[in-house]
C-alpha angles and dihedrals in degrees: 000000000000116000091232091058090050091052093050091047092051089048093053092046093048095048094044094047101039097063097050090046097048099042095066089051092051091048091049092050091048091051092048091050090050091051094045091050094046122151093242092086090058092047091047091051093049092047091049091051092049092050091050091049089050090050091050091048092049093049089050091066112110132172106276094017118163119262090249090069092056090048089051090055092050091046092052090047090052089051091054091050091048091050092050091049091049095055110116119244118259112270095019123130091256094052119056110149102053104165125221110283092008093133091057092049094052091046090052091050088051091051092051092049089048088057090054089049091052090052093054094103088067087061089075100035103034114009092175093056091045090051092052095048096039094047091052092048096045090048089054091048091050091051092048092048091047090056086050090052092050091051089050092049091051091050089047091054090051090052092049091052090049091051091050091052092048091048091049092051091046091050091052091050091047090051091049093047091044091053090046092050091048090053089045093051091049090049091049090049089051091047091049091050090049091050091049090050091047091049091049090049090047091053089049091049091048091053090047090047091051090050091048090046091052091049090048091050090051091046091047092051090047091049091049091050090046092049091049090049090048092049092048091046093050092047093048094043092046091051090048092049095050094063098061090034091058088052090050092050093045095049092043091052090048091051091047091051091057098232089134094047139290116306126220119244094259092047092049090051093050093046089050090052090049091051093047093048090048091053091050090049091048091051090050092050091049091051091049091049091050092049091048091051092047092049090048092046091237099118108110123199118226099207128203139139109296127191102214095197091057091044091051092049091052091049091051091048094050091049096047092104092054093044092050091049089052092046096236133129121231117199134181116215106220113246123223102254127339112318101212126174138174109250150103106296092202093054095042089051088050089054091052093045093052093046092048093043091050091049092049091051094053100037115093125226113297094022128136133231124194134191117201126185124198140170110213125216092253091056099259117138116221128197113188124191114188131176140178093232134132094287131219125270114248092242091056098051092091092052101050092078093054119098117263092006121134128175116253102241136123092252092048091053091050097052124070122239146118100229095247100113101080095038088054090049092052095048095044091050091047089052086059089052093253138117137234125210134173136203124186143168120207110252094005106072145264135266124201121191122199112193122191118196122256093250089068094055115110128195119260121265120251124238092281092056095249127122116270114271117274094025136086140177090257090056090062100040110126113255091231094053125087 
């Protein structure tokens, strides 16, 4: 995984997890502080002060004391009752730190104070007896309330310790999260710098790509112009060469025929070589012209119904001299029925001639060449030319259909050729909408398949040589052909 994606994932996880984990701690600390700072301490302090004031007022009673002293005692007793009545209930919002057994302690203080209240009539009849009873009772109330204060202080200390622990844990978490966020910020800064650098590099690459594209467009346009010039040059030169070449062939044939007199043996041999070389040169010029027309898209097909079996038989017959000279046998496997297609007979014959000539060149003495025709179930027409020649290496199969390419083998160097035959075959078949493919094994032979599409298939002729009733050549003309 990319480091940037890891950083963003860790950022999302840290931000999404830190808040839910810190909020409960903050709530717990806030609750503990509220409990530790509860109002009960204030109430306890006020109640303790009121009890002490009551005790001082009671101890101030003397025989023959003025009436104001007795009124002071009753006032202080009322203050204690008011303070007890004002104490919040346990669990209320005003009371948070209610210690264990606190309710019992307050109730006991109230009972003791009630006893003092019941003894108030003695304050008027016998102040000394009231002082003795009330002083003992108020002392007991002070002791009970003091125990209550100690219990509250102990509970308060526990709460303070709990708050300290919570604050320590929260501090540790904050430190951990702070360190994590610092690392995260540094990682994000690094990631941002990397993105900025990548964006800068991308802009540089885009500018370079635009420059390269512009240069490629210029080079493409120059190549197109060069190719057009090459095509025009080849076409013009080929046309110019054919005129003197026809004269050479014509005069050499006239000399060989003897109309100008009988030739000696040496002269006849030389004239034959001239005629043969002229024919080879004429074939080369024709191939160059065809390639130039195909590259320029100016080669037009003159389509008609073509019987491939007849065309193949004619090609074999016309090449019998070359096959006998090479010591190879050329056979035509009979097809089931007439294999008829819609196409240019001249160009289809050129395809067969090139395939057979190529097979004859690369098949050693005593070899065998076979042409097989077949109509497949899906309507495709297949022409297969196989030989028992030297074969083609696997790495050279893609090059044999390129112009002026020849495989680098001993047999290829011995035979004569320009490497235009198979490229012409491929382009002529593709002009018919078909495909060409080759398979070969070095030292065992080569097989070439020419496949024509189903829309070029025509029905077989009947016994009289006419097309089957209800069909015509026009019915089977491809929709994309004129």
